[in-house]
CSV table of N, CA, C and O in Angstrom, one decimal:
chain,number,residue,atom,x,y,z
F,33,UNK,N,0.8,-1.2,0.0
F,33,UNK,CA,0.0,0.0,0.0
F,33,UNK,C,0.9,1.3,0.0
F,33,UNK,O,2.0,1.3,0.6
F,34,UNK,N,0.4,2.4,-0.6
F,34,UNK,CA,1.1,3.6,-0.6
F,34,UNK,C,1.2,4.2,0.8
F,34,UNK,O,0.3,4.0,1.6
F,35,UNK,N,2.2,5.0,1.1
F,35,UNK,CA,2.3,5.7,2.4
F,35,UNK,C,1.2,6.7,2.6
F,35,UNK,O,0.7,7.3,1.7
F,36,UNK,N,0.8,6.8,3.9
F,36,UNK,CA,-0.3,7.6,4.3
F,36,UNK,C,0.2,9.1,4.3
F,36,UNK,O,-0.5,10.0,3.9
F,37,UNK,N,1.4,9.3,4.7
F,37,UNK,CA,1.9,10.7,4.9
F,37,UNK,C,3.1,10.8,3.9
F,37,UNK,O,4.0,10.0,3.9
F,38,UNK,N,3.1,11.8,3.1
F,38,UNK,CA,4.2,12.1,2.2
F,38,UNK,C,5.2,13.0,3.0
F,38,UNK,O,4.8,13.9,3.7
F,39,UNK,N,6.5,12.7,2.9
F,39,UNK,CA,7.5,13.5,3.5
F,39,UNK,C,8.3,14.2,2.4
F,39,UNK,O,8.8,13.6,1.5
F,40,UNK,N,8.4,15.5,2.6
F,40,UNK,CA,9.1,16.3,1.6
F,40,UNK,C,10.3,16.9,2.4
F,40,UNK,O,10.2,17.5,3.4
F,41,UNK,N,11.5,16.6,1.8
F,41,UNK,CA,12.7,17.0,2.5
F,41,UNK,C,12.9,18.5,2.2
F,41,UNK,O,12.7,19.0,1.1
F,42,UNK,N,13.4,19.2,3.2
F,42,UNK,CA,13.7,20.7,3.0
F,42,UNK,C,15.0,20.8,2.3
F,42,UNK,O,15.8,19.9,2.3
F,43,UNK,N,15.3,22.0,1.7
F,43,UNK,CA,16.5,22.2,1.0
F,43,UNK,C,17.7,22.0,1.9
F,43,UNK,O,18.8,21.6,1.5
F,44,UNK,N,17.6,22.4,3.2
F,44,UNK,CA,18.6,22.3,4.2
F,44,UNK,C,19.0,20.8,4.4
F,44,UNK,O,20.1,20.4,4.6
F,45,UNK,N,18.0,19.9,4.5
F,45,UNK,CA,18.2,18.5,4.7
F,45,UNK,C,18.9,17.9,3.5
F,45,UNK,O,19.6,16.9,3.7
F,46,UNK,N,18.6,18.4,2.3
F,46,UNK,CA,19.2,17.8,1.1
F,46,UNK,C,20.7,18.1,1.1
F,46,UNK,O,21.5,17.3,0.5
F,47,UNK,N,21.1,19.2,1.6
F,47,UNK,CA,22.6,19.6,1.5
F,47,UNK,C,23.3,19.3,2.8
F,47,UNK,O,24.5,19.7,3.0
F,48,UNK,N,22.7,18.6,3.7
F,48,UNK,CA,23.4,18.2,4.9
F,48,UNK,C,23.5,19.3,6.0
F,48,UNK,O,24.3,19.2,6.9
F,49,UNK,N,22.8,20.5,5.8
F,49,UNK,CA,23.0,21.6,6.7
F,49,UNK,C,21.9,21.4,7.8
F,49,UNK,O,20.9,20.7,7.7
F,50,UNK,N,22.3,22.0,9.0
F,50,UNK,CA,21.4,21.9,10.1
F,50,UNK,C,20.2,22.9,9.9
F,50,UNK,O,20.4,24.0,9.3
F,51,UNK,N,19.1,22.6,10.4
F,51,UNK,CA,17.9,23.5,10.3
F,51,UNK,C,18.1,24.6,11.2
F,51,UNK,O,18.6,24.5,12.3
F,52,UNK,N,17.7,25.8,10.7
F,52,UNK,CA,17.8,27.0,11.5
F,52,UNK,C,16.5,27.2,12.3
F,52,UNK,O,15.4,27.2,11.7
F,53,UNK,N,16.5,27.4,13.6
F,53,UNK,CA,15.3,27.6,14.4
F,53,UNK,C,14.6,28.9,14.0
F,53,UNK,O,15.3,29.9,13.6
F,54,UNK,N,13.3,29.0,14.2
F,54,UNK,CA,12.6,30.2,13.8
F,54,UNK,C,12.9,31.3,14.8
F,54,UNK,O,13.3,31.1,15.9
F,55,UNK,N,12.6,32.5,14.3
F,55,UNK,CA,12.8,33.7,15.2
F,55,UNK,C,11.4,34.2,15.7
F,55,UNK,O,10.5,34.3,15.0
F,56,UNK,N,11.4,34.4,17.0
F,56,UNK,CA,10.2,34.9,17.7
F,56,UNK,C,10.6,36.0,18.6
F,56,UNK,O,11.5,35.9,19.4
F,57,UNK,N,9.9,37.2,18.6
F,57,UNK,CA,10.1,38.3,19.5
F,57,UNK,C,8.8,38.5,20.3
F,57,UNK,O,7.7,38.5,19.7
F,58,UNK,N,8.9,38.7,21.6
F,58,UNK,CA,7.7,39.0,22.3
F,58,UNK,C,7.4,40.5,22.1
F,58,UNK,O,8.2,41.4,22.2
F,59,UNK,N,6.1,40.7,21.8
F,59,UNK,CA,5.6,42.1,21.4
F,59,UNK,C,4.6,42.5,22.4
F,59,UNK,O,3.9,41.7,23.0
F,60,UNK,N,4.4,43.8,22.5
F,60,UNK,CA,3.3,44.4,23.3
F,60,UNK,C,2.6,45.4,22.4
F,60,UNK,O,3.0,45.6,21.2
F,61,UNK,N,1.6,46.1,22.9
F,61,UNK,CA,0.9,47.1,22.1
F,61,UNK,C,1.7,48.2,21.6
F,61,UNK,O,1.4,48.9,20.6
F,62,UNK,N,2.8,48.5,22.3
F,62,UNK,CA,3.7,49.6,22.0
F,62,UNK,C,4.7,49.2,20.9
F,62,UNK,O,5.1,50.0,20.0
F,63,UNK,N,5.2,48.0,20.9
F,63,UNK,CA,6.2,47.6,20.0
F,63,UNK,C,5.8,46.8,18.8
F,63,UNK,O,6.5,46.6,17.9
F,64,UNK,N,4.5,46.4,18.8
F,64,UNK,CA,4.0,45.5,17.7
F,64,UNK,C,4.1,46.2,16.3
F,64,UNK,O,4.6,45.6,15.3
F,65,UNK,N,3.7,47.5,16.2
F,65,UNK,CA,3.7,48.2,14.9
F,65,UNK,C,5.1,48.4,14.4
F,65,UNK,O,5.4,48.3,13.2
F,66,UNK,N,6.0,48.7,15.3
F,66,UNK,CA,7.4,48.9,14.9
F,66,UNK,C,8.0,47.6,14.5
F,66,UNK,O,8.8,47.6,13.5
F,67,UNK,N,7.7,46.5,15.1
F,67,UNK,CA,8.2,45.2,14.7
F,67,UNK,C,7.7,44.8,13.3
F,67,UNK,O,8.4,44.3,12.5
F,68,UNK,N,6.4,45.1,13.0
F,68,UNK,CA,5.9,44.9,11.7
F,68,UNK,C,6.6,45.7,10.6
F,68,UNK,O,6.8,45.3,9.5
F,69,UNK,N,6.9,46.9,11.0
F,69,UNK,CA,7.7,47.8,10.1
F,69,UNK,C,9.1,47.2,9.8
F,69,UNK,O,9.5,47.2,8.6
F,70,UNK,N,9.7,46.7,10.8
F,70,UNK,CA,11.0,46.1,10.6
F,70,UNK,C,10.9,44.8,9.8
F,70,UNK,O,11.7,44.6,8.9
F,71,UNK,N,9.9,44.0,10.0
F,71,UNK,CA,9.7,42.8,9.3
F,71,UNK,C,9.3,43.0,7.8
F,71,UNK,O,9.5,42.1,7.0
F,72,UNK,N,8.9,44.2,7.4
F,72,UNK,CA,8.7,44.5,6.0
F,72,UNK,C,10.0,44.5,5.3
F,72,UNK,O,10.0,44.3,4.1
F,73,UNK,N,11.1,44.8,6.0
F,73,UNK,CA,12.4,44.8,5.3
F,73,UNK,C,13.1,43.4,5.4
F,73,UNK,O,13.9,43.0,4.7
F,74,UNK,N,12.7,42.6,6.5
F,74,UNK,CA,13.3,41.3,6.7
F,74,UNK,C,13.2,40.9,8.1
F,74,UNK,O,13.2,41.8,9.0
F,75,UNK,N,13.2,39.6,8.4
F,75,UNK,CA,13.1,39.1,9.7
F,75,UNK,C,14.5,38.8,10.2
F,75,UNK,O,15.3,38.1,9.4
F,76,UNK,N,14.9,39.2,11.3
F,76,UNK,CA,16.3,38.9,11.8
F,76,UNK,C,16.4,37.4,12.0
F,76,UNK,O,15.4,36.7,12.4
F,77,UNK,N,17.6,36.8,11.8
F,77,UNK,CA,17.8,35.4,12.0
F,77,UNK,C,17.9,35.1,13.5
F,77,UNK,O,18.0,36.0,14.3
F,78,UNK,N,17.9,33.8,13.7
F,78,UNK,CA,18.0,33.3,15.1
F,78,UNK,C,19.3,33.8,15.7
F,78,UNK,O,20.4,33.8,15.1
F,79,UNK,N,19.3,34.3,16.9
F,79,UNK,CA,20.4,34.9,17.7
F,79,UNK,C,20.9,36.2,17.2
F,79,UNK,O,22.0,36.6,17.6
F,80,UNK,N,20.2,36.9,16.3
F,80,UNK,CA,20.6,38.2,15.9
F,80,UNK,C,19.9,39.2,16.7
F,80,UNK,O,18.8,39.0,17.3
F,81,UNK,N,20.5,40.4,16.8
F,81,UNK,CA,19.8,41.5,17.6
F,81,UNK,C,18.6,42.0,16.9
F,81,UNK,O,18.5,42.0,15.7
F,82,UNK,N,17.6,42.3,17.7
F,82,UNK,CA,16.4,42.8,17.1
F,82,UNK,C,16.5,44.3,16.8
F,82,UNK,O,16.6,45.1,17.7
F,83,UNK,N,16.4,44.7,15.6
F,83,UNK,CA,16.6,46.2,15.2
F,83,UNK,C,15.4,47.0,15.6
F,83,UNK,O,15.4,48.2,15.5
F,84,UNK,N,14.3,46.4,16.1
F,84,UNK,CA,13.1,47.1,16.4
F,84,UNK,C,13.4,48.1,17.6
F,84,UNK,O,12.8,49.2,17.6
F,85,UNK,N,14.3,47.8,18.5
F,85,UNK,CA,14.6,48.6,19.6
F,85,UNK,C,15.2,50.0,19.1
F,85,UNK,O,14.8,51.0,19.6
F,86,UNK,N,16.0,49.9,18.1
F,86,UNK,CA,16.6,51.1,17.5
F,86,UNK,C,15.5,51.9,16.6
F,86,UNK,O,15.5,53.1,16.6
F,87,UNK,N,14.6,51.1,16.0
F,87,UNK,CA,13.6,51.7,15.1
F,87,UNK,C,12.6,52.5,15.9
F,87,UNK,O,12.1,53.5,15.4
F,88,UNK,N,12.3,52.1,17.2
F,88,UNK,CA,11.4,52.8,18.0
F,88,UNK,C,11.8,54.3,18.2
F,88,UNK,O,11.0,55.2,18.3
F,89,UNK,N,13.1,54.5,18.3
F,89,UNK,CA,13.6,55.9,18.5
F,89,UNK,C,14.0,56.6,17.2
F,89,UNK,O,13.6,57.7,17.0
F,90,UNK,N,14.7,55.8,16.3
F,90,UNK,CA,15.2,56.5,15.1
F,90,UNK,C,14.2,56.8,14.1
F,90,UNK,O,14.3,57.9,13.5
F,91,UNK,N,13.2,56.0,13.9
F,91,UNK,CA,12.2,56.3,12.8
F,91,UNK,C,11.4,57.6,13.2
F,91,UNK,O,11.3,58.5,12.3
F,92,UNK,N,10.8,57.7,14.3
F,92,UNK,CA,10.1,59.0,14.6
F,92,UNK,C,11.1,60.2,14.7
F,92,UNK,O,10.7,61.3,14.3
F,93,UNK,N,12.3,60.0,15.1
F,93,UNK,CA,13.3,61.1,15.2
F,93,UNK,C,13.6,61.6,13.8
F,93,UNK,O,13.6,62.8,13.5
F,94,UNK,N,13.9,60.7,12.8
F,94,UNK,CA,14.2,61.1,11.5
F,94,UNK,C,12.9,61.7,10.8
F,94,UNK,O,13.0,62.7,10.0
F,95,UNK,N,11.7,61.2,11.1
F,95,UNK,CA,10.5,61.8,10.6
F,95,UNK,C,10.4,63.2,11.1
F,95,UNK,O,10.0,64.2,10.4
F,96,UNK,N,10.7,63.4,12.4
F,96,UNK,CA,10.6,64.8,13.0
F,96,UNK,C,11.6,65.7,12.4
F,96,UNK,O,11.3,66.9,12.2
F,97,UNK,N,12.8,65.3,12.0
F,97,UNK,CA,13.8,66.1,11.4
F,97,UNK,C,13.3,66.5,10.0
F,97,UNK,O,13.4,67.7,9.6
F,98,UNK,N,12.7,65.6,9.3
F,98,UNK,CA,12.3,65.8,7.9
F,98,UNK,C,11.0,66.6,7.9
F,98,UNK,O,10.8,67.4,7.0
F,99,UNK,N,10.1,66.4,8.8
F,99,UNK,CA,8.8,67.0,8.8
F,99,UNK,C,8.7,68.0,10.0
F,99,UNK,O,7.8,67.9,10.8
F,100,UNK,N,9.7,68.8,10.2
F,100,UNK,CA,9.8,69.7,11.3
F,100,UNK,C,8.8,70.9,11.3
F,100,UNK,O,9.2,72.0,11.3
F,101,UNK,N,7.5,70.6,11.3
F,101,UNK,CA,6.5,71.6,11.3
F,101,UNK,C,5.7,71.5,12.6
F,101,UNK,O,5.1,70.5,12.9
F,102,UNK,N,5.7,72.5,13.4
F,102,UNK,CA,5.1,72.5,14.7
F,102,UNK,C,3.6,72.3,14.6
F,102,UNK,O,3.0,71.4,15.3
F,103,UNK,N,2.9,73.0,13.7
F,103,UNK,CA,1.5,72.9,13.6
F,103,UNK,C,1.0,71.5,13.1
F,103,UNK,O,0.1,70.9,13.7
F,104,UNK,N,1.6,71.1,12.1
F,104,UNK,CA,1.3,69.7,11.5
F,104,UNK,C,1.6,68.6,12.5
F,104,UNK,O,0.9,67.6,12.7
F,105,UNK,N,2.8,68.8,13.2
F,105,UNK,CA,3.2,67.8,14.2
F,105,UNK,C,2.2,67.8,15.4
F,105,UNK,O,1.8,66.7,15.9
F,106,UNK,N,1.7,68.9,15.8
F,106,UNK,CA,0.7,69.0,16.9
F,106,UNK,C,-0.6,68.4,16.4
F,106,UNK,O,-1.2,67.7,17.2
F,107,UNK,N,-1.0,68.6,15.2
F,107,UNK,CA,-2.2,68.0,14.7
F,107,UNK,C,-2.1,66.4,14.6
F,107,UNK,O,-3.0,65.7,15.0
F,108,UNK,N,-0.9,66.0,14.2
F,108,UNK,CA,-0.7,64.5,14.1
F,108,UNK,C,-0.7,63.9,15.5
F,108,UNK,O,-1.3,62.9,15.7
F,109,UNK,N,0.0,64.6,16.5
F,109,UNK,CA,0.0,64.1,17.8
F,109,UNK,C,-1.4,64.1,18.4
F,109,UNK,O,-1.8,63.2,19.1
F,110,UNK,N,-2.2,65.2,18.2
F,110,UNK,CA,-3.6,65.2,18.7
F,110,UNK,C,-4.4,64.1,18.1
F,110,UNK,O,-5.3,63.5,18.8
F,111,UNK,N,-4.3,63.9,16.8
F,111,UNK,CA,-5.0,62.8,16.1
F,111,UNK,C,-4.7,61.5,16.8
F,111,UNK,O,-5.5,60.6,17.0
F,112,UNK,N,-3.4,61.2,17.0
F,112,UNK,CA,-2.9,60.0,17.6
F,112,UNK,C,-3.5,59.8,19.1
F,112,UNK,O,-3.9,58.7,19.5
F,113,UNK,N,-3.5,60.9,19.8
F,113,UNK,CA,-4.1,60.9,21.2
F,113,UNK,C,-5.5,60.6,21.1
F,113,UNK,O,-6.1,59.8,22.0
F,114,UNK,N,-6.3,61.1,20.2
F,114,UNK,CA,-7.7,60.8,20.0
F,114,UNK,C,-7.9,59.3,19.7
F,114,UNK,O,-8.8,58.7,20.2
F,115,UNK,N,-7.1,58.8,18.8
F,115,UNK,CA,-7.2,57.4,18.5
F,115,UNK,C,-6.9,56.5,19.7
F,115,UNK,O,-7.6,55.5,20.0
F,116,UNK,N,-5.9,56.9,20.5
F,116,UNK,CA,-5.5,56.1,21.7
F,116,UNK,C,-6.6,56.2,22.7
F,116,UNK,O,-7.0,55.2,23.3
F,117,UNK,N,-7.2,57.4,22.9
F,117,UNK,CA,-8.3,57.5,23.9
F,117,UNK,C,-9.5,56.7,23.5
F,117,UNK,O,-10.3,56.2,24.4
F,118,UNK,N,-9.8,56.6,22.2
F,118,UNK,CA,-11.1,56.0,21.7
F,118,UNK,C,-10.8,54.6,21.2
F,118,UNK,O,-11.6,54.1,20.4
F,119,UNK,N,-9.7,54.0,21.5
F,119,UNK,CA,-9.3,52.7,21.0
F,119,UNK,C,-10.3,51.6,21.2
F,119,UNK,O,-10.6,50.9,20.2
F,120,UNK,N,-10.9,51.5,22.4
F,120,UNK,CA,-11.8,50.4,22.6
F,120,UNK,C,-13.1,50.6,21.8
F,120,UNK,O,-13.6,49.6,21.2
F,121,UNK,N,-13.6,51.8,21.6
F,121,UNK,CA,-14.8,52.0,20.8
F,121,UNK,C,-14.5,51.8,19.3
F,121,UNK,O,-15.3,51.2,18.6
F,122,UNK,N,-13.3,52.2,18.9
F,122,UNK,CA,-13.0,52.1,17.5
F,122,UNK,C,-12.7,50.7,17.1
F,122,UNK,O,-12.9,50.2,16.0
F,123,UNK,N,-12.1,49.9,18.0
F,123,UNK,CA,-11.7,48.5,17.7
F,123,UNK,C,-12.9,47.7,17.4
F,123,UNK,O,-12.8,46.7,16.7
F,124,UNK,N,-14.1,48.0,17.9
F,124,UNK,CA,-15.3,47.2,17.6
F,124,UNK,C,-15.7,47.3,16.2
F,124,UNK,O,-16.3,46.4,15.6
F,125,UNK,N,-15.4,48.4,15.5
F,125,UNK,CA,-15.7,48.6,14.1
F,125,UNK,C,-14.6,48.2,13.1
F,125,UNK,O,-14.9,48.2,11.9
F,126,UNK,N,-13.5,47.9,13.6
F,126,UNK,CA,-12.4,47.6,12.7
F,126,UNK,C,-12.4,46.1,12.4
F,126,UNK,O,-12.6,45.3,13.2
F,127,UNK,N,-12.1,45.8,11.1
F,127,UNK,CA,-11.9,44.5,10.7
F,127,UNK,C,-10.5,44.3,10.2
F,127,UNK,O,-9.9,45.3,9.8
F,128,UNK,N,-10.0,43.1,10.2
F,128,UNK,CA,-8.6,42.9,9.8
F,128,UNK,C,-8.3,43.4,8.4
F,128,UNK,O,-9.0,42.9,7.5
F,129,UNK,N,-7.3,44.2,8.3
F,129,UNK,CA,-6.9,44.7,6.9
F,129,UNK,C,-7.5,46.0,6.5
F,129,UNK,O,-7.1,46.5,5.4
F,130,UNK,N,-8.5,46.5,7.2
F,130,UNK,CA,-9.1,47.8,6.7
F,130,UNK,C,-8.3,49.0,7.2
F,130,UNK,O,-7.4,48.8,8.1
F,131,UNK,N,-8.6,50.1,6.7
F,131,UNK,CA,-7.8,51.3,7.1
F,131,UNK,C,-7.9,51.6,8.6
F,131,UNK,O,-6.9,52.1,9.2
F,132,UNK,N,-9.1,51.4,9.2
F,132,UNK,CA,-9.2,51.7,10.6
F,132,UNK,C,-8.3,50.8,11.5
F,132,UNK,O,-7.7,51.2,12.4
F,133,UNK,N,-8.2,49.5,11.1
F,133,UNK,CA,-7.4,48.6,11.8
F,133,UNK,C,-5.9,49.0,11.7
F,133,UNK,O,-5.1,48.9,12.6
F,134,UNK,N,-5.5,49.5,10.5
F,134,UNK,CA,-4.1,50.0,10.3
F,134,UNK,C,-3.9,51.2,11.2
F,134,UNK,O,-2.8,51.3,11.8
F,135,UNK,N,-4.8,52.1,11.3
F,135,UNK,CA,-4.6,53.3,12.1
F,135,UNK,C,-4.5,52.9,13.6
F,135,UNK,O,-3.7,53.5,14.3
F,136,UNK,N,-5.4,52.0,14.0
F,136,UNK,CA,-5.3,51.5,15.4
F,136,UNK,C,-4.0,50.8,15.7
F,136,UNK,O,-3.5,51.0,16.8
F,137,UNK,N,-3.5,50.1,14.8
F,137,UNK,CA,-2.2,49.4,15.0
F,137,UNK,C,-1.0,50.4,15.0
F,137,UNK,O,-0.1,50.2,15.7
F,138,UNK,N,-1.2,51.5,14.3
F,138,UNK,CA,-0.1,52.5,14.2
F,138,UNK,C,-0.2,53.7,15.1
F,138,UNK,O,0.5,54.7,15.0
F,139,UNK,N,-1.1,53.6,16.1
F,139,UNK,CA,-1.4,54.7,16.9
F,139,UNK,C,-0.2,55.3,17.7
F,139,UNK,O,-0.1,56.5,17.8
F,140,UNK,N,0.6,54.4,18.2
F,140,UNK,CA,1.8,54.8,19.0
F,140,UNK,C,2.9,55.4,18.0
F,140,UNK,O,3.7,56.2,18.4
F,141,UNK,N,3.0,54.8,16.8
F,141,UNK,CA,3.9,55.4,15.8
F,141,UNK,C,3.5,56.8,15.5
F,141,UNK,O,4.3,57.7,15.4
F,142,UNK,N,2.2,57.0,15.2
F,142,UNK,CA,1.7,58.3,14.9
F,142,UNK,C,2.0,59.3,16.0
F,142,UNK,O,2.3,60.5,15.8
F,143,UNK,N,1.8,58.9,17.3
F,143,UNK,CA,2.0,59.7,18.4
F,143,UNK,C,3.5,60.2,18.5
F,143,UNK,O,3.8,61.4,18.6
F,144,UNK,N,4.4,59.2,18.4
F,144,UNK,CA,5.8,59.6,18.4
F,144,UNK,C,6.2,60.4,17.2
F,144,UNK,O,7.0,61.4,17.4
F,145,UNK,N,5.7,60.2,16.1
F,145,UNK,CA,6.0,61.0,14.9
F,145,UNK,C,5.5,62.4,15.1
F,145,UNK,O,6.2,63.4,14.8
F,146,UNK,N,4.3,62.6,15.7
F,146,UNK,CA,3.8,64.0,15.9
F,146,UNK,C,4.7,64.7,17.0
F,146,UNK,O,5.0,65.9,16.8
F,147,UNK,N,5.0,64.0,18.1
F,147,UNK,CA,5.8,64.6,19.1
F,147,UNK,C,7.2,65.0,18.6
F,147,UNK,O,7.7,66.1,18.9
F,148,UNK,N,7.8,64.1,17.8
F,148,UNK,CA,9.2,64.4,17.3
F,148,UNK,C,9.1,65.5,16.3
F,148,UNK,O,10.0,66.3,16.1
F,149,UNK,N,8.0,65.6,15.5
F,149,UNK,CA,7.8,66.7,14.5
F,149,UNK,C,7.7,68.0,15.2
F,149,UNK,O,8.2,69.1,14.7
F,150,UNK,N,7.1,68.1,16.4
F,150,UNK,CA,7.0,69.3,17.1
F,150,UNK,C,8.3,69.7,17.7
F,150,UNK,O,8.7,70.9,17.7
F,151,UNK,N,9.1,68.8,18.3
F,151,UNK,CA,10.2,69.1,19.1
F,151,UNK,C,11.6,69.0,18.4
F,151,UNK,O,12.6,69.4,18.9
F,152,UNK,N,11.6,68.5,17.2
F,152,UNK,CA,12.9,68.5,16.4
F,152,UNK,C,12.9,69.6,15.5
F,152,UNK,O,13.2,69.8,14.5
């Protein structure tokens, strides 16, 4: 009889290399959006430093340097504070992948971008 389960060898197993364990970072509501931004460029390998820690400070800082307008920065920060304050009510209407869900996920990035735009 034919086998019940098919086994497909990975490319690493074919060349005699050891399998690389997956990378996992513990996230919270403050760091999740920054981690997703870093993963858009690539996921760090196992035992590599997580660049999200640097991204939390450098991304809003460089945004503030480039977008150094006090009025627009204050509006962006006020918009982010409004989203943070109404998060529970807005989350009921958000579905995965829509614009509201993206704004809710990026609320702390927007806040830091607004603050750095005002003070840089």
